[in-house]
Short mmCIF file of C-alpha atoms and ligand atoms in Angstrom, two decimals:
data_model
loop_
_atom_site.label_atom_id
_atom_site.label_comp_id
_atom_site.label_asym_id
_atom_site.label_seq_id
_atom_site.Cartn_x
_atom_site.Cartn_y
_atom_site.Cartn_z
CA UNK Z 1 75.02 130.06 106.95
CA UNK Z 2 76.48 128.69 103.77
CA UNK Z 3 74.97 125.66 102.03
CA UNK Z 4 73.33 123.98 105.01
CA UNK Z 5 72.51 120.42 103.92
CA UNK Z 6 69.60 118.78 105.65
CA UNK Z 7 68.51 116.55 102.83
CA UNK Z 8 68.01 113.58 105.14
CA UNK Z 9 65.10 115.35 106.80
CA UNK Z 10 63.87 117.63 103.98
CA UNK Z 11 61.34 115.07 102.77
CA UNK Z 12 59.52 115.32 106.11
CA UNK Z 13 59.20 119.08 105.73
CA UNK Z 14 56.78 118.93 102.81
CA UNK Z 15 53.94 120.37 104.95
CA UNK Z 16 55.75 123.67 105.58
CA UNK Z 17 54.51 126.71 103.64
CA UNK Z 18 57.24 128.09 101.33
CA UNK Z 19 57.71 131.24 103.42
CA UNK Z 20 58.48 129.15 106.50
CA UNK Z 21 61.36 127.26 104.94
CA UNK Z 22 64.84 128.41 105.87
CA UNK Z 23 66.94 125.36 106.66
CA UNK Z 24 64.66 123.27 104.44
CA UNK Z 25 64.59 125.67 101.52
CA UNK Z 26 65.94 123.99 98.42
CA UNK Z 27 67.71 126.55 96.24
CA UNK Z 28 66.54 126.33 92.63
CA UNK Z 29 68.79 124.18 90.43
CA UNK Z 30 71.30 126.15 88.39
CA UNK Z 31 71.90 123.58 85.64
CA UNK Z 32 69.88 121.19 83.51
CA UNK Z 33 71.17 117.80 82.46
CA UNK Z 34 69.91 115.26 79.95
CA UNK Z 35 70.53 111.60 80.66
CA UNK Z 36 71.26 109.42 77.63
CA UNK Z 37 70.56 105.80 78.55
CA UNK Z 38 68.25 105.33 81.53
CA UNK Z 39 68.92 101.74 82.51
CA UNK Z 40 70.08 100.82 85.99
CA UNK Z 41 72.94 103.28 86.04
CA UNK Z 42 71.20 106.11 84.22
CA UNK Z 43 68.46 105.90 86.85
CA UNK Z 44 71.10 106.26 89.56
CA UNK Z 45 72.36 109.39 87.80
CA UNK Z 46 68.85 110.85 87.73
CA UNK Z 47 68.38 110.16 91.42
CA UNK Z 48 71.76 111.55 92.40
CA UNK Z 49 71.48 114.66 90.20
CA UNK Z 50 68.20 115.52 91.93
CA UNK Z 51 69.54 114.67 95.39
CA UNK Z 52 72.66 116.78 94.93
CA UNK Z 53 70.31 119.56 93.92
CA UNK Z 54 72.46 122.14 92.10
CA UNK Z 55 71.27 120.61 88.83
CA UNK Z 56 68.08 118.96 87.70
CA UNK Z 57 67.34 116.37 85.05
CA UNK Z 58 65.55 118.04 82.16
CA UNK Z 59 65.10 115.09 79.82
CA UNK Z 60 66.07 111.60 78.78
CA UNK Z 61 66.67 109.54 75.69
CA UNK Z 62 66.51 105.74 75.63
CA UNK Z 63 65.11 103.38 72.99
CA UNK Z 64 63.76 100.99 75.66
CA UNK Z 65 60.26 102.09 76.81
CA UNK Z 66 60.67 100.41 80.21
CA UNK Z 67 63.84 102.36 80.91
CA UNK Z 68 61.92 105.55 80.12
CA UNK Z 69 59.10 104.54 82.47
CA UNK Z 70 61.59 103.89 85.27
CA UNK Z 71 63.25 107.26 84.61
CA UNK Z 72 59.88 109.02 84.82
CA UNK Z 73 59.09 107.36 88.15
CA UNK Z 74 62.37 108.43 89.72
CA UNK Z 75 62.13 111.94 88.33
CA UNK Z 76 58.53 112.31 89.60
CA UNK Z 77 59.61 111.21 93.08
CA UNK Z 78 62.00 114.16 93.32
CA UNK Z 79 60.16 116.65 91.15
CA UNK Z 80 56.42 115.84 91.07
CA UNK Z 81 55.41 119.06 89.33
CA UNK Z 82 58.02 119.21 86.53
CA UNK Z 83 57.52 117.02 83.51
CA UNK Z 84 60.49 115.02 82.27
CA UNK Z 85 61.17 115.63 78.57
CA UNK Z 86 61.41 112.39 76.60
CA UNK Z 87 63.29 112.86 73.32
CA UNK Z 88 62.59 110.93 70.16
CA UNK Z 89 66.17 110.92 68.97
CA UNK Z 90 69.69 111.02 70.34
CA UNK Z 91 70.45 114.20 68.39
CA UNK Z 92 67.44 116.01 69.87
CA UNK Z 93 68.50 115.04 73.40
CA UNK Z 94 72.06 116.15 72.79
CA UNK Z 95 71.36 119.48 71.10
CA UNK Z 96 68.44 120.83 73.15
CA UNK Z 97 69.51 124.42 73.93
CA UNK Z 98 67.67 124.28 77.29
CA UNK Z 99 70.29 121.88 78.61
CA UNK Z 100 73.77 122.51 80.06
CA UNK Z 101 75.11 119.00 80.53
CA UNK Z 102 74.85 115.44 79.20
CA UNK Z 103 75.22 112.25 81.20
CA UNK Z 104 76.02 109.32 78.93
CA UNK Z 105 75.08 106.00 80.47
CA UNK Z 106 74.54 103.72 77.49
CA UNK Z 107 76.14 100.29 76.97
CA UNK Z 108 79.91 100.43 76.56
CA UNK Z 109 80.08 99.67 72.83
CA UNK Z 110 77.83 102.68 72.09
CA UNK Z 111 79.94 105.24 73.99
CA UNK Z 112 82.07 106.33 71.03
CA UNK Z 113 79.14 107.01 68.70
CA UNK Z 114 77.24 108.90 71.40
CA UNK Z 115 80.33 110.92 72.37
CA UNK Z 116 81.03 111.86 68.74
CA UNK Z 117 77.60 113.51 68.56
CA UNK Z 118 77.73 114.88 72.12
CA UNK Z 119 80.96 116.83 71.63
CA UNK Z 120 79.35 118.76 68.76
CA UNK Z 121 77.06 120.35 71.37
CA UNK Z 122 79.80 121.95 73.49
CA UNK Z 123 77.81 120.94 76.58
CA UNK Z 124 79.42 119.55 79.74
CA UNK Z 125 79.76 115.78 79.51
CA UNK Z 126 79.85 113.04 82.13
CA UNK Z 127 80.68 109.83 80.26
CA UNK Z 128 80.22 106.54 82.05
CA UNK Z 129 83.09 104.12 82.43
CA UNK Z 130 84.55 102.27 80.67
CA UNK Z 131 85.22 105.11 78.26
CA UNK Z 132 85.24 102.59 75.40
CA UNK Z 133 85.70 98.89 74.73
CA UNK Z 134 89.02 99.13 72.84
CA UNK Z 135 92.18 101.21 73.08
CA UNK Z 136 91.56 102.60 69.59
CA UNK Z 137 88.09 103.89 70.55
CA UNK Z 138 89.30 105.18 73.91
CA UNK Z 139 92.08 107.02 72.10
CA UNK Z 140 89.57 108.63 69.71
CA UNK Z 141 87.54 109.79 72.71
CA UNK Z 142 90.69 111.04 74.43
CA UNK Z 143 91.51 113.18 71.40
CA UNK Z 144 87.94 114.55 71.30
CA UNK Z 145 88.12 115.35 75.01
CA UNK Z 146 91.58 116.93 75.02
CA UNK Z 147 90.69 120.35 73.69
CA UNK Z 148 87.02 120.17 74.57
CA UNK Z 149 85.87 123.64 75.67
CA UNK Z 150 83.57 122.34 78.47
CA UNK Z 151 83.87 119.76 81.26
CA UNK Z 152 84.56 116.21 80.10
CA UNK Z 153 84.47 113.84 83.09
CA UNK Z 154 84.71 110.06 83.09
CA UNK Z 155 82.52 108.00 85.44
CA UNK Z 156 85.34 106.36 87.40
CA UNK Z 157 83.72 107.32 90.67
CA UNK Z 158 85.08 104.59 92.95
CA UNK Z 159 87.75 107.09 93.98
CA UNK Z 160 84.92 108.75 95.93
CA UNK Z 161 83.94 105.65 97.92
CA UNK Z 162 84.58 106.62 101.53
CA UNK Z 163 87.35 104.06 102.07
CA UNK Z 164 89.19 104.97 98.87
CA UNK Z 165 88.72 108.73 99.34
CA UNK Z 166 90.38 108.36 102.74
CA UNK Z 167 93.05 106.00 101.40
CA UNK Z 168 93.90 108.52 98.65
CA UNK Z 169 94.18 111.28 101.21
CA UNK Z 170 96.33 109.21 103.57
CA UNK Z 171 98.62 107.69 100.96
CA UNK Z 172 98.98 110.53 98.46
CA UNK Z 173 98.34 113.74 100.41
CA UNK Z 174 99.52 112.92 103.95
CA UNK Z 175 101.96 110.31 102.64
CA UNK Z 176 101.22 108.31 105.78
CA UNK Z 177 102.98 105.16 104.55
CA UNK Z 178 105.91 106.83 102.78
CA UNK Z 179 106.71 105.83 99.21
CA UNK Z 180 104.23 103.27 97.91
CA UNK Z 181 105.98 100.16 96.62
CA UNK Z 182 103.25 97.55 96.18
CA UNK Z 183 99.49 97.67 95.60
CA UNK Z 184 97.06 94.82 96.03
CA UNK Z 185 93.38 95.08 95.29
CA UNK Z 186 90.71 92.51 95.20
CA UNK Z 187 87.09 92.48 94.29
CA UNK Z 188 84.86 89.57 95.19
CA UNK Z 189 81.22 89.99 94.25
CA UNK Z 190 78.05 88.60 92.74
CA UNK Z 191 77.86 87.78 89.03
CA UNK Z 192 77.06 90.47 86.47
CA UNK Z 193 73.40 91.49 86.71
CA UNK Z 194 70.84 91.27 83.92
CA UNK Z 195 70.99 94.18 81.46
CA UNK Z 196 68.93 95.43 78.53
CA UNK Z 197 69.86 93.09 75.65
CA UNK Z 198 72.29 91.41 78.07
CA UNK Z 199 75.14 93.45 76.58
CA UNK Z 200 77.41 92.77 79.58
CA UNK Z 201 77.59 89.02 78.84
CA UNK Z 202 79.52 89.60 75.61
CA UNK Z 203 83.04 90.97 75.27
CA UNK Z 204 82.26 92.59 71.93
CA UNK Z 205 79.74 94.87 73.66
CA UNK Z 206 81.35 95.34 77.07
CA UNK Z 207 85.06 95.07 76.20
CA UNK Z 208 85.27 92.02 78.48
CA UNK Z 209 84.97 91.78 82.25
CA UNK Z 210 88.36 93.33 82.97
CA UNK Z 211 87.36 96.37 80.90
CA UNK Z 212 83.71 96.62 81.91
CA UNK Z 213 84.06 96.17 85.65
CA UNK Z 214 87.70 96.29 86.55
CA UNK Z 215 88.60 99.61 84.88
CA UNK Z 216 87.49 101.10 88.23
CA UNK Z 217 90.26 99.22 90.05
CA UNK Z 218 92.90 99.82 87.39
CA UNK Z 219 92.08 103.52 87.70
CA UNK Z 220 92.67 103.32 91.46
CA UNK Z 221 95.89 101.37 90.99
CA UNK Z 222 97.17 103.88 88.42
CA UNK Z 223 96.30 106.64 90.85
CA UNK Z 224 98.12 105.07 93.80
CA UNK Z 225 101.13 104.10 91.68
CA UNK Z 226 101.43 107.71 90.45
CA UNK Z 227 103.06 106.28 87.38
CA UNK Z 228 102.31 104.75 83.99
CA UNK Z 229 101.93 100.97 83.53
CA UNK Z 230 104.63 99.32 81.42
CA UNK Z 231 103.87 95.59 81.61
CA UNK Z 232 100.82 93.42 82.39
CA UNK Z 233 100.40 89.71 82.91
CA UNK Z 234 97.06 88.06 83.68
CA UNK Z 235 95.33 84.73 83.93
CA UNK Z 236 91.60 84.21 84.13
CA UNK Z 237 88.69 82.04 83.16
CA UNK Z 238 84.94 81.62 82.97
CA UNK Z 239 84.90 79.23 85.90
CA UNK Z 240 81.30 79.32 87.17
CA UNK Z 241 79.06 82.10 85.85
CA UNK Z 242 77.04 82.01 82.63
CA UNK Z 243 78.72 78.84 81.38
CA UNK Z 244 75.34 77.75 79.98
CA UNK Z 245 74.08 81.25 79.12
CA UNK Z 246 72.95 81.98 75.57
CA UNK Z 247 71.26 85.07 74.16
CA UNK Z 248 69.96 85.03 70.58
CA UNK Z 249 71.85 81.78 70.15
CA UNK Z 250 75.17 83.34 71.20
CA UNK Z 251 77.07 81.96 74.21
CA UNK Z 252 78.42 84.37 76.83
CA UNK Z 253 82.18 84.87 76.60
CA UNK Z 254 83.17 86.85 79.70
CA UNK Z 255 85.63 86.08 82.48
CA UNK Z 256 84.31 85.59 86.01
CA UNK Z 257 87.69 85.37 87.75
CA UNK Z 258 91.18 86.65 87.09
CA UNK Z 259 94.57 87.50 88.55
CA UNK Z 260 96.33 90.51 87.04
CA UNK Z 261 99.83 91.82 87.76
CA UNK Z 262 101.02 95.24 86.64
CA UNK Z 263 104.50 96.73 86.65
CA UNK Z 264 104.76 100.51 86.63
CA UNK Z 265 107.45 102.72 85.20
CA UNK Z 266 108.58 103.84 88.68
CA UNK Z 267 108.99 100.24 89.89
CA UNK Z 268 105.69 100.01 91.78
CA UNK Z 269 104.15 96.56 91.38
CA UNK Z 270 100.44 95.84 91.63
CA UNK Z 271 98.23 92.78 91.80
CA UNK Z 272 94.48 92.48 91.24
CA UNK Z 273 92.28 89.51 92.12
CA UNK Z 274 88.74 89.20 90.77
CA UNK Z 275 86.09 86.67 91.72
CA UNK Z 276 82.54 87.20 90.50
CA UNK Z 277 80.97 84.12 92.01
CA UNK Z 278 81.16 85.30 95.61
CA UNK Z 279 77.87 85.69 97.54
CA UNK Z 280 78.70 89.26 98.62
CA UNK Z 281 80.40 92.49 97.63
CA UNK Z 282 83.88 92.69 99.09
CA UNK Z 283 86.70 95.01 98.06
CA UNK Z 284 90.08 95.15 99.72
CA UNK Z 285 93.03 97.41 99.01
CA UNK Z 286 96.45 96.90 100.56
CA UNK Z 287 99.21 99.43 99.96
CA UNK Z 288 102.70 98.79 101.26
CA UNK Z 289 105.03 101.75 101.49
CA UNK Z 290 108.54 102.14 102.86
CA UNK Z 291 107.08 103.63 106.06
CA UNK Z 292 103.94 101.62 106.63
CA UNK Z 293 100.99 99.64 105.39
CA UNK Z 294 97.45 100.77 104.55
CA UNK Z 295 94.47 98.46 104.28
CA UNK Z 296 91.03 99.61 103.13
CA UNK Z 297 88.01 97.32 103.10
CA UNK Z 298 84.43 97.71 101.89
CA UNK Z 299 82.28 94.73 102.74
CA UNK Z 300 78.57 94.23 102.01
CA UNK Z 301 77.61 90.66 102.89
CA UNK Z 302 73.87 90.94 103.74
CA UNK Z 303 74.47 89.23 107.12
CA UNK Z 304 73.00 90.39 110.43
CA UNK Z 305 76.38 90.08 112.17
CA UNK Z 306 77.46 93.50 113.38
CA UNK Z 307 80.69 94.74 111.94
CA UNK Z 308 81.40 97.94 110.04
CA UNK Z 309 80.98 97.72 106.27
CA UNK Z 310 83.93 100.07 105.82
CA UNK Z 311 87.32 100.01 107.47
CA UNK Z 312 90.67 101.63 106.99
CA UNK Z 313 93.80 100.83 108.91
CA UNK Z 314 97.20 102.44 108.71
CA UNK Z 315 100.01 100.72 110.55
CA UNK Z 316 103.43 102.34 110.70
CA UNK Z 317 105.27 100.27 113.32
CA UNK Z 318 107.22 102.50 115.68
CA UNK Z 319 107.40 105.40 113.24
CA UNK Z 320 104.09 107.07 114.01
CA UNK Z 321 100.65 106.30 115.45
CA UNK Z 322 98.60 103.54 113.89
CA UNK Z 323 94.96 104.23 113.06
CA UNK Z 324 91.98 101.94 112.68
CA UNK Z 325 88.94 103.81 111.41
CA UNK Z 326 85.57 103.34 109.74
CA UNK Z 327 85.23 105.96 106.97
CA UNK Z 328 81.61 106.47 105.93
CA UNK Z 329 79.11 108.96 104.55
CA UNK Z 330 75.61 109.74 105.85
CA UNK Z 331 73.34 106.75 105.28
CA UNK Z 332 71.09 108.46 102.72
CA UNK Z 333 74.16 109.31 100.63
CA UNK Z 334 75.64 105.80 100.87
CA UNK Z 335 72.26 104.37 99.89
CA UNK Z 336 71.92 106.61 96.84
CA UNK Z 337 74.22 104.29 94.90
CA UNK Z 338 77.71 102.79 94.80
CA UNK Z 339 78.31 103.52 98.49
CA UNK Z 340 77.76 107.23 97.94
CA UNK Z 341 80.52 107.55 95.36
CA UNK Z 342 78.11 108.55 92.57
CA UNK Z 343 76.81 111.40 94.74
CA UNK Z 344 80.32 112.79 95.20
CA UNK Z 345 81.04 112.26 91.52
CA UNK Z 346 78.10 114.58 90.84
CA UNK Z 347 79.38 117.13 93.33
CA UNK Z 348 82.64 117.11 91.37
CA UNK Z 349 80.83 117.37 88.04
CA UNK Z 350 78.92 120.47 89.12
CA UNK Z 351 81.99 121.91 90.88
CA UNK Z 352 83.96 121.47 87.65
CA UNK Z 353 81.20 123.24 85.72
CA UNK Z 354 81.59 126.08 88.20
CA UNK Z 355 85.33 126.16 87.58
CA UNK Z 356 86.34 124.69 90.94
CA UNK Z 357 89.23 122.21 91.13
CA UNK Z 358 88.24 118.54 91.68
CA UNK Z 359 89.94 115.18 91.52
CA UNK Z 360 87.32 113.69 89.17
CA UNK Z 361 88.62 111.24 86.58
CA UNK Z 362 89.80 112.93 83.40
CA UNK Z 363 89.69 111.48 79.90
CA UNK Z 364 93.42 110.77 80.19
CA UNK Z 365 92.87 108.78 83.39
CA UNK Z 366 89.93 107.01 81.76
CA UNK Z 367 92.16 106.13 78.81
CA UNK Z 368 94.90 104.64 81.01
CA UNK Z 369 92.39 102.52 82.91
CA UNK Z 370 91.33 101.05 79.56
CA UNK Z 371 94.93 100.44 78.52
CA UNK Z 372 95.59 98.26 81.59
CA UNK Z 373 92.25 96.50 81.21
CA UNK Z 374 92.72 95.70 77.52
CA UNK Z 375 96.29 94.54 78.19
CA UNK Z 376 94.97 92.21 80.91
CA UNK Z 377 92.25 90.81 78.63
CA UNK Z 378 94.87 90.23 75.94
CA UNK Z 379 97.26 88.54 78.36
CA UNK Z 380 94.52 86.15 79.52
CA UNK Z 381 93.83 85.19 75.90
CA UNK Z 382 97.44 84.76 74.79
CA UNK Z 383 99.05 83.59 78.02
CA UNK Z 384 101.82 86.11 77.30
CA UNK Z 385 103.15 89.13 79.14
CA UNK Z 386 101.87 92.27 77.40
CA UNK Z 387 104.20 95.24 76.95
CA UNK Z 388 102.04 98.34 77.15
CA UNK Z 389 104.17 100.21 74.59
CA UNK Z 390 103.11 97.62 71.99
CA UNK Z 391 99.45 98.59 72.45
CA UNK Z 392 99.72 102.35 72.35
CA UNK Z 393 98.81 104.48 69.36
CA UNK Z 394 101.47 107.11 70.12
CA UNK Z 395 104.47 107.75 72.35
CA UNK Z 396 103.26 107.14 75.92
CA UNK Z 397 104.95 110.33 77.13
CA UNK Z 398 102.66 112.32 74.84
CA UNK Z 399 99.51 110.73 76.21
N1 NAD U 1 80.26 103.90 87.24
C1 NAD U 1 79.71 102.79 87.68
O1 NAD U 1 79.92 102.35 88.79
C2 NAD U 1 78.74 102.06 86.79
C3 NAD U 1 77.84 101.15 87.31
C4 NAD U 1 76.95 100.50 86.44
C5 NAD U 1 77.02 100.75 85.07
N2 NAD U 1 77.92 101.63 84.60
C6 NAD U 1 78.01 101.92 83.16
O2 NAD U 1 76.82 102.57 82.74
C7 NAD U 1 76.49 102.20 81.42
C8 NAD U 1 75.07 101.64 81.39
O3 NAD U 1 75.02 100.49 82.20
P1 NAD U 1 73.65 100.00 82.86
O4 NAD U 1 74.05 99.10 83.96
O5 NAD U 1 72.77 101.13 83.14
O6 NAD U 1 73.05 99.12 81.66
P2 NAD U 1 71.49 98.87 81.36
O7 NAD U 1 71.44 97.80 80.33
O8 NAD U 1 70.76 98.70 82.63
O9 NAD U 1 71.05 100.25 80.72
C9 NAD U 1 71.54 100.72 79.49
C10 NAD U 1 70.43 101.56 78.85
O10 NAD U 1 70.95 102.19 77.69
C11 NAD U 1 69.93 102.11 76.68
N3 NAD U 1 70.57 102.30 75.39
C12 NAD U 1 71.15 101.38 74.58
N4 NAD U 1 71.66 101.99 73.50
C13 NAD U 1 71.36 103.31 73.61
C14 NAD U 1 71.63 104.46 72.81
N5 NAD U 1 72.32 104.38 71.66
N6 NAD U 1 71.16 105.67 73.22
C15 NAD U 1 70.47 105.77 74.38
N7 NAD U 1 70.20 104.72 75.20
C16 NAD U 1 70.67 103.51 74.82
C17 NAD U 1 69.26 100.78 76.91
O11 NAD U 1 67.98 100.70 76.33
C18 NAD U 1 69.23 100.71 78.43
O12 NAD U 1 68.05 101.28 78.96
C19 NAD U 1 77.56 101.20 80.98
O13 NAD U 1 78.60 101.88 80.32
C20 NAD U 1 78.09 100.66 82.31
O14 NAD U 1 79.41 100.17 82.25
C21 NAD U 1 78.78 102.29 85.43
#
């Protein structure tokens, strides 16, 4: 038997002597990762690294003592006998020779400085999205990543959500709806959560809402369009959230709602609708092709009414069978964070380390998600259409 996975029941097998474990035997981890930044998302990376199991978390670095305490608790849950190394400096965490990979999950405005040090190590790197808060910084990271001798993966893991993974397969591999012509995506969700130093309430730290949050969706749109964006127009406002929020005397300055339209080089047109004062998490993708229509929905509304959280429908008229399905992962994977997408992102990270092909987001894809996001932020501010070529540091064909 190859790689039997019974993780959902392994916890109940703790009473078994080692020699009696066959299906429940956990092979020893082959890689050690350090997590830089152990806030909400860094903790998810610790959990998912340990769940996935081919790697373990060796150590952490974070200047906030409470983030370190939380990291220790999660690590101890999965590995009660191994002590988590807590580094005193970023450089020590990055350059520890005991470690194979680095997971960077610090606030957005710190990514560039952390990456500059991290690439000196030659270790495998998983850098959280958004790659950076500006196109200039994202471009610097892109150049550092281009000839990097190890894995350099960007944390745009929504492509692994069950509904999007299936949509990608249907639309791009099976070509179930023919040539894609239009893309619509919307995200309706709760306001931004509290963060350490409330960095996500300020555009100068996060890049702005359309960079911080929506780079995920621009990545998906770029992927489905299979083309480069040429023009962006957006409107948006701070309609409801954080209108009276101040931190250290500074008022929040982030959008809570926006409409963004994107035109791609190949003629595909895309629209994105954001609302962050909805009492739920709801994402909806609609792709229209010349042979059919695909709709993917992920809905978490905290209501007792029974309906699937995930759905995918493909309707092709008289051309071929229609399908209405509910793509999903095992519950324990979906519950490990971001509907299971972080778990599959980690599978890809380790697979890439092992030289296997994956469809994890590259630095180039991360860069293009930032380009659309920054263009949209700029369009909201100026009220003008933004030509992507005007924002780029070099000929787009070379990027
Ligand atoms: N891929 C996703 O779906 C997803 C989801 C959430 C957050 N994120 C990204 O993860 C990153 C962290 O977000 P979060 O929600 O965990 O924020 P957070 O505020 O909860 O945690 C950030 C942590 O980084 C620490 N930190 C700050 N500067 C540091 C530095 N120079 N070195 C080491 N640690 C430092 C802070 O003390 C804090 O503990 C952000 O880039 C965010 O956009 C991605």
